[in-house]
mmCIF file of C-alpha atoms in Angstrom:
data_model
loop_
_atom_site.group_PDB
_atom_site.id
_atom_site.type_symbol
_atom_site.label_atom_id
_atom_site.label_comp_id
_atom_site.label_asym_id
_atom_site.label_seq_id
_atom_site.Cartn_x
_atom_site.Cartn_y
_atom_site.Cartn_z
ATOM 1 C CA ALA A 187 13.199 6.121 12.693
ATOM 2 C CA GLN A 188 9.891 4.825 11.427
ATOM 3 C CA SER A 189 9.820 3.553 7.867
ATOM 4 C CA VAL A 190 7.700 1.606 5.457
ATOM 5 C CA ALA A 191 8.815 -0.461 2.488
ATOM 6 C CA GLN A 192 6.777 -1.586 -0.480
ATOM 7 C CA PRO A 193 9.103 -3.963 -2.315
ATOM 8 C CA GLU A 194 7.110 -4.146 -5.556
ATOM 9 C CA ASP A 195 6.740 -1.186 -7.884
ATOM 10 C CA GLN A 196 4.018 -3.003 -9.797
ATOM 11 C CA VAL A 197 1.796 -6.013 -9.281
ATOM 12 C CA ASN A 198 -0.019 -7.621 -12.194
ATOM 13 C CA VAL A 199 -2.970 -9.917 -11.651
ATOM 14 C CA ALA A 200 -5.772 -11.319 -13.771
ATOM 15 C CA GLU A 201 -9.336 -10.346 -12.968
ATOM 16 C CA GLY A 202 -10.930 -12.841 -10.611
ATOM 17 C CA ASN A 203 -7.613 -13.971 -9.131
ATOM 18 C CA PRO A 204 -6.542 -13.154 -5.589
ATOM 19 C CA LEU A 205 -4.177 -10.231 -5.145
ATOM 20 C CA THR A 206 -1.549 -9.314 -2.574
ATOM 21 C CA VAL A 207 0.286 -6.012 -2.264
ATOM 22 C CA LYS A 208 3.200 -6.254 0.128
ATOM 23 C CA CYS A 209 4.258 -3.878 2.886
ATOM 24 C CA THR A 210 6.848 -4.174 5.640
ATOM 25 C CA TYR A 211 7.448 -1.665 8.374
ATOM 26 C CA SER A 212 9.978 -0.572 10.946
ATOM 27 C CA VAL A 213 8.752 1.228 14.048
ATOM 28 C CA SER A 214 9.650 1.598 17.665
ATOM 29 C CA GLY A 215 6.674 0.890 19.851
ATOM 30 C CA ASN A 216 3.216 -0.078 18.681
ATOM 31 C CA PRO A 217 2.622 0.362 14.961
ATOM 32 C CA TYR A 218 -0.365 2.201 13.566
ATOM 33 C CA LEU A 219 -0.569 1.001 9.965
ATOM 34 C CA PHE A 220 -2.670 2.253 7.088
ATOM 35 C CA TRP A 221 -3.445 1.475 3.466
ATOM 36 C CA TYR A 222 -4.525 4.145 1.016
ATOM 37 C CA VAL A 223 -5.516 3.916 -2.646
ATOM 38 C CA GLN A 224 -4.997 6.586 -5.288
ATOM 39 C CA TYR A 225 -6.850 6.582 -8.588
ATOM 40 C CA PRO A 226 -5.420 8.609 -11.506
ATOM 41 C CA ASN A 227 -5.457 12.359 -10.896
ATOM 42 C CA ARG A 228 -7.210 11.939 -7.567
ATOM 43 C CA GLY A 229 -6.348 12.271 -3.905
ATOM 44 C CA LEU A 230 -5.615 9.404 -1.539
ATOM 45 C CA GLN A 231 -8.558 7.429 -0.240
ATOM 46 C CA PHE A 232 -8.399 5.568 3.048
ATOM 47 C CA LEU A 233 -8.861 1.785 2.729
ATOM 48 C CA LEU A 234 -8.162 0.333 6.158
ATOM 49 C CA LYS A 235 -5.994 0.552 9.246
ATOM 50 C CA TYR A 236 -4.521 -1.569 12.003
ATOM 51 C CA ILE A 237 -4.426 -0.071 15.468
ATOM 52 C CA THR A 238 -4.741 -3.039 17.808
ATOM 53 C CA GLY A 239 -6.676 -6.268 18.215
ATOM 54 C CA ASP A 240 -7.480 -8.762 15.457
ATOM 55 C CA ASN A 241 -4.577 -9.257 13.055
ATOM 56 C CA LEU A 242 -6.924 -9.457 10.055
ATOM 57 C CA VAL A 243 -8.369 -6.066 9.265
ATOM 58 C CA LYS A 244 -11.235 -5.619 6.820
ATOM 59 C CA GLY A 245 -11.657 -2.433 4.845
ATOM 60 C CA SER A 246 -13.381 -0.754 1.923
ATOM 61 C CA TYR A 247 -14.110 -2.324 -1.491
ATOM 62 C CA GLY A 248 -13.542 -5.894 -0.236
ATOM 63 C CA PHE A 249 -9.911 -5.340 0.741
ATOM 64 C CA GLU A 250 -8.345 -6.748 3.859
ATOM 65 C CA ALA A 251 -4.882 -6.690 5.385
ATOM 66 C CA GLU A 252 -3.031 -9.043 7.667
ATOM 67 C CA PHE A 253 -0.836 -7.676 10.415
ATOM 68 C CA ASN A 254 2.095 -9.954 11.209
ATOM 69 C CA LYS A 255 4.188 -8.716 14.099
ATOM 70 C CA SER A 256 6.925 -11.337 13.832
ATOM 71 C CA GLN A 257 7.495 -10.572 10.139
ATOM 72 C CA THR A 258 6.789 -6.827 10.594
ATOM 73 C CA SER A 259 4.441 -6.978 7.633
ATOM 74 C CA PHE A 260 1.037 -5.567 6.751
ATOM 75 C CA HIS A 261 0.144 -7.016 3.355
ATOM 76 C CA LEU A 262 -2.983 -5.904 1.526
ATOM 77 C CA LYS A 263 -5.155 -8.650 0.075
ATOM 78 C CA LYS A 264 -8.334 -9.218 -1.871
ATOM 79 C CA PRO A 265 -9.793 -12.643 -2.709
ATOM 80 C CA SER A 266 -10.946 -11.734 -6.215
ATOM 81 C CA ALA A 267 -9.479 -8.789 -8.144
ATOM 82 C CA LEU A 268 -11.541 -6.443 -10.296
ATOM 83 C CA VAL A 269 -10.332 -4.343 -13.220
ATOM 84 C CA SER A 270 -11.609 -1.328 -11.282
ATOM 85 C CA ASP A 271 -9.103 -2.127 -8.505
ATOM 86 C CA SER A 272 -6.310 -0.944 -10.802
ATOM 87 C CA ALA A 273 -4.706 1.984 -8.993
ATOM 88 C CA LEU A 274 -1.704 3.072 -6.945
ATOM 89 C CA TYR A 275 -1.631 1.676 -3.407
ATOM 90 C CA PHE A 276 0.269 3.193 -0.511
ATOM 91 C CA CYS A 277 1.145 1.645 2.806
ATOM 92 C CA ALA A 278 1.829 4.059 5.652
ATOM 93 C CA VAL A 279 2.773 4.084 9.320
ATOM 94 C CA ARG A 280 1.884 6.799 11.767
ATOM 95 C CA ASP A 281 4.740 7.735 14.037
ATOM 96 C CA GLY A 282 4.772 9.003 17.595
ATOM 97 C CA THR A 283 4.342 12.611 16.497
ATOM 98 C CA ASN A 284 1.231 11.741 14.486
ATOM 99 C CA LYS A 285 2.872 12.164 11.107
ATOM 100 C CA LEU A 286 2.137 9.631 8.396
ATOM 101 C CA ILE A 287 5.199 8.037 6.802
ATOM 102 C CA PHE A 288 4.493 6.584 3.375
ATOM 103 C CA GLY A 289 5.962 3.821 1.293
ATOM 104 C CA THR A 290 6.825 4.545 -2.327
ATOM 105 C CA GLY A 291 3.618 2.991 -3.626
ATOM 106 C CA THR A 292 2.706 -0.092 -5.635
ATOM 107 C CA LEU A 293 0.883 0.125 -8.925
ATOM 108 C CA LEU A 294 -1.740 -2.586 -9.179
ATOM 109 C CA ALA A 295 -2.724 -3.569 -12.711
ATOM 110 C CA VAL A 296 -5.652 -5.954 -13.078
ATOM 111 C CA GLN A 297 -6.004 -7.438 -16.535
ATOM 112 C CA PRO A 298 -9.458 -8.419 -17.858
ATOM 113 C CA ASN B 95 -19.478 16.329 3.202
ATOM 114 C CA ALA B 96 -16.741 18.683 1.971
ATOM 115 C CA GLY B 97 -13.902 17.166 4.023
ATOM 116 C CA VAL B 98 -10.538 18.616 2.926
ATOM 117 C CA THR B 99 -10.747 21.152 0.102
ATOM 118 C CA GLN B 100 -7.727 22.387 -1.866
ATOM 119 C CA THR B 101 -7.470 25.150 -4.426
ATOM 120 C CA PRO B 102 -6.369 25.568 -7.133
ATOM 121 C CA LYS B 103 -6.513 22.154 -8.789
ATOM 122 C CA PHE B 104 -4.013 23.073 -11.497
ATOM 123 C CA ARG B 105 -1.519 25.917 -11.814
ATOM 124 C CA ILE B 106 1.422 26.840 -13.991
ATOM 125 C CA LEU B 107 3.990 29.174 -12.482
ATOM 126 C CA LYS B 108 7.014 30.864 -13.969
ATOM 127 C CA ILE B 109 10.367 30.528 -12.226
ATOM 128 C CA GLY B 110 10.649 33.121 -9.475
ATOM 129 C CA GLN B 111 6.919 33.680 -9.064
ATOM 130 C CA SER B 112 5.136 33.120 -5.772
ATOM 131 C CA MET B 113 1.781 31.618 -4.985
ATOM 132 C CA THR B 114 -0.353 30.204 -2.193
ATOM 133 C CA LEU B 115 -2.082 26.853 -2.207
ATOM 134 C CA GLN B 116 -5.230 27.059 -0.135
ATOM 135 C CA CYS B 117 -6.488 24.274 2.122
ATOM 136 C CA THR B 118 -9.526 24.184 4.349
ATOM 137 C CA GLN B 119 -11.201 21.397 6.313
ATOM 138 C CA ASP B 120 -14.633 21.295 7.909
ATOM 139 C CA MET B 121 -14.112 18.327 10.239
ATOM 140 C CA ASN B 122 -12.755 20.348 13.176
ATOM 141 C CA HIS B 123 -9.481 18.438 13.022
ATOM 142 C CA ASN B 124 -6.564 19.625 15.113
ATOM 143 C CA TYR B 125 -3.863 18.248 12.849
ATOM 144 C CA MET B 126 -3.224 19.397 9.312
ATOM 145 C CA TYR B 127 -0.478 18.437 6.858
ATOM 146 C CA TRP B 128 1.008 19.322 3.503
ATOM 147 C CA TYR B 129 2.592 16.578 1.419
ATOM 148 C CA ARG B 130 4.136 16.579 -2.023
ATOM 149 C CA GLN B 131 4.064 13.602 -4.334
ATOM 150 C CA ASP B 132 6.730 12.936 -6.928
ATOM 151 C CA PRO B 133 6.765 9.883 -9.247
ATOM 152 C CA GLY B 134 8.296 6.817 -7.589
ATOM 153 C CA MET B 135 8.945 8.724 -4.370
ATOM 154 C CA GLY B 136 5.741 8.304 -2.454
ATOM 155 C CA LEU B 137 4.576 11.280 -0.423
ATOM 156 C CA LYS B 138 6.947 13.523 1.465
ATOM 157 C CA LEU B 139 5.831 15.720 4.349
ATOM 158 C CA ILE B 140 6.491 19.433 3.820
ATOM 159 C CA TYR B 141 4.935 21.041 6.913
ATOM 160 C CA TYR B 142 2.401 20.108 9.519
ATOM 161 C CA SER B 143 0.378 21.769 12.242
ATOM 162 C CA VAL B 144 -1.003 20.396 15.499
ATOM 163 C CA GLY B 145 -3.363 23.298 16.062
ATOM 164 C CA ALA B 146 -4.042 26.943 15.351
ATOM 165 C CA GLY B 147 -0.892 29.017 15.759
ATOM 166 C CA ILE B 148 1.443 25.994 15.763
ATOM 167 C CA THR B 149 3.387 24.776 12.739
ATOM 168 C CA ASP B 150 6.467 22.621 12.276
ATOM 169 C CA LYS B 151 8.735 21.468 9.498
ATOM 170 C CA GLY B 152 8.443 18.093 7.887
ATOM 171 C CA GLU B 153 10.921 16.236 5.727
ATOM 172 C CA VAL B 154 11.157 18.694 2.790
ATOM 173 C CA PRO B 155 10.309 22.244 3.995
ATOM 174 C CA ASN B 156 12.824 24.284 1.969
ATOM 175 C CA GLY B 157 11.181 26.784 -0.373
ATOM 176 C CA TYR B 158 7.832 26.701 1.411
ATOM 177 C CA ASN B 159 6.075 28.492 4.240
ATOM 178 C CA VAL B 160 2.841 27.858 6.095
ATOM 179 C CA SER B 161 0.565 29.542 8.598
ATOM 180 C CA ARG B 162 -2.309 28.299 10.732
ATOM 181 C CA SER B 163 -4.390 31.211 11.960
ATOM 182 C CA THR B 164 -7.579 29.147 12.296
ATOM 183 C CA THR B 165 -8.427 25.498 12.910
ATOM 184 C CA GLU B 166 -9.973 25.230 9.440
ATOM 185 C CA ASP B 167 -7.302 26.734 7.190
ATOM 186 C CA PHE B 168 -3.712 25.752 6.435
ATOM 187 C CA PRO B 169 -2.330 27.594 3.387
ATOM 188 C CA LEU B 170 1.004 26.648 1.817
ATOM 189 C CA ARG B 171 3.098 29.463 0.351
ATOM 190 C CA LEU B 172 5.690 28.946 -2.364
ATOM 191 C CA GLU B 173 8.216 31.751 -2.534
ATOM 192 C CA LEU B 174 10.429 32.153 -5.615
ATOM 193 C CA ALA B 175 9.151 29.077 -7.423
ATOM 194 C CA ALA B 176 11.748 26.698 -8.855
ATOM 195 C CA PRO B 177 11.393 23.808 -11.352
ATOM 196 C CA SER B 178 12.161 21.402 -8.482
ATOM 197 C CA GLN B 179 8.828 22.413 -6.960
ATOM 198 C CA THR B 180 6.909 20.942 -9.875
ATOM 199 C CA SER B 181 4.849 18.319 -8.112
ATOM 200 C CA VAL B 182 1.444 17.307 -6.867
ATOM 201 C CA TYR B 183 0.580 18.776 -3.496
ATOM 202 C CA PHE B 184 -1.811 17.216 -1.030
ATOM 203 C CA CYS B 185 -3.318 18.764 2.052
ATOM 204 C CA ALA B 186 -4.585 16.448 4.786
ATOM 205 C CA SER B 187 -6.097 16.560 8.244
ATOM 206 C CA SER B 188 -6.827 14.312 11.201
ATOM 207 C CA ARG B 189 -7.850 14.216 14.815
ATOM 208 C CA GLN B 190 -5.115 14.164 17.396
ATOM 209 C CA SER B 191 -4.282 10.599 18.333
ATOM 210 C CA SER B 192 -2.063 8.272 16.353
ATOM 211 C CA GLY B 193 -4.833 5.781 15.636
ATOM 212 C CA ASN B 194 -6.961 8.278 13.789
ATOM 213 C CA THR B 195 -7.228 8.271 10.023
ATOM 214 C CA ILE B 196 -5.657 11.095 8.031
ATOM 215 C CA TYR B 197 -7.978 12.428 5.325
ATOM 216 C CA PHE B 198 -6.638 13.896 2.097
ATOM 217 C CA GLY B 199 -7.757 16.565 -0.316
ATOM 218 C CA GLU B 200 -7.941 15.953 -4.051
ATOM 219 C CA GLY B 201 -4.546 17.457 -4.792
ATOM 220 C CA SER B 202 -3.086 20.505 -6.533
ATOM 221 C CA TRP B 203 -1.004 19.957 -9.665
ATOM 222 C CA LEU B 204 1.725 22.583 -9.902
ATOM 223 C CA THR B 205 4.115 23.063 -12.805
ATOM 224 C CA VAL B 206 6.997 25.550 -12.644
ATOM 225 C CA VAL B 207 8.394 26.561 -16.044
#
C-alpha cells in the first residue's frame, strides 16, 4: 500500500535561516509526490509536485523539494525562511487509482 | 476563478440530525473527492468519484453518502450525525491522470453536539 511519513510534528526555524520539512514515501511503481500548505482556517494550497525528470523541483513562494529515489524521500526546502511561511505542511503521494494519500502534517513555526 | 467551492463554511448539528455539504467545481474535472481532517491525523479520504454517475468508498466512508449526478457537483450527505463526525471537511477535484494536481476547496467546519 502507498504511504507517506512526515517524521516531525513541528519544525522551528529562525527567520532568514534555511528550512527543511521532511517526507518519506512508500509506493509501488513510479511515485507522484506533492507538497501542500495549509494556513489557519483555510484550505490546502498546492506548492509543488514531482512527476518525473529533474530531482529538484521548484514551486510557489520560493519553496523547492528534492526527490531522492534511493532514500525514498521528498523533503521540502527553502533557503531563507519568512515568518509568513508559518503554516501546516502536508506531503502526499498519488496512488495508482488517482487518490491522494497524505502524511500527518508538519507545523512550521518561523520565529522573527 | 472560482475553482472548488464548498458550502456551508461553518455548521453546528445536533446528534441525530442530517445535513448535506455542497461542493461544486468549475474546472471540468473528472475526479472529485471528499476528505476529512482531524488534528494530528492528516486528511482521510471519505468518498471519491471518477466521473458523473460513478462513486466509490475511500478510507472512512461510514456515516456518509455521496452522489455525482453532474460533472460539477459532488455533495456529501451526513445521516444521523454523531460527535465522531465533528471535523473539517474538504472537497477536491482533479483531472484524470496521476500526475495532475488535486485542487481543494476552503473547507467546511462541522461540529456535532
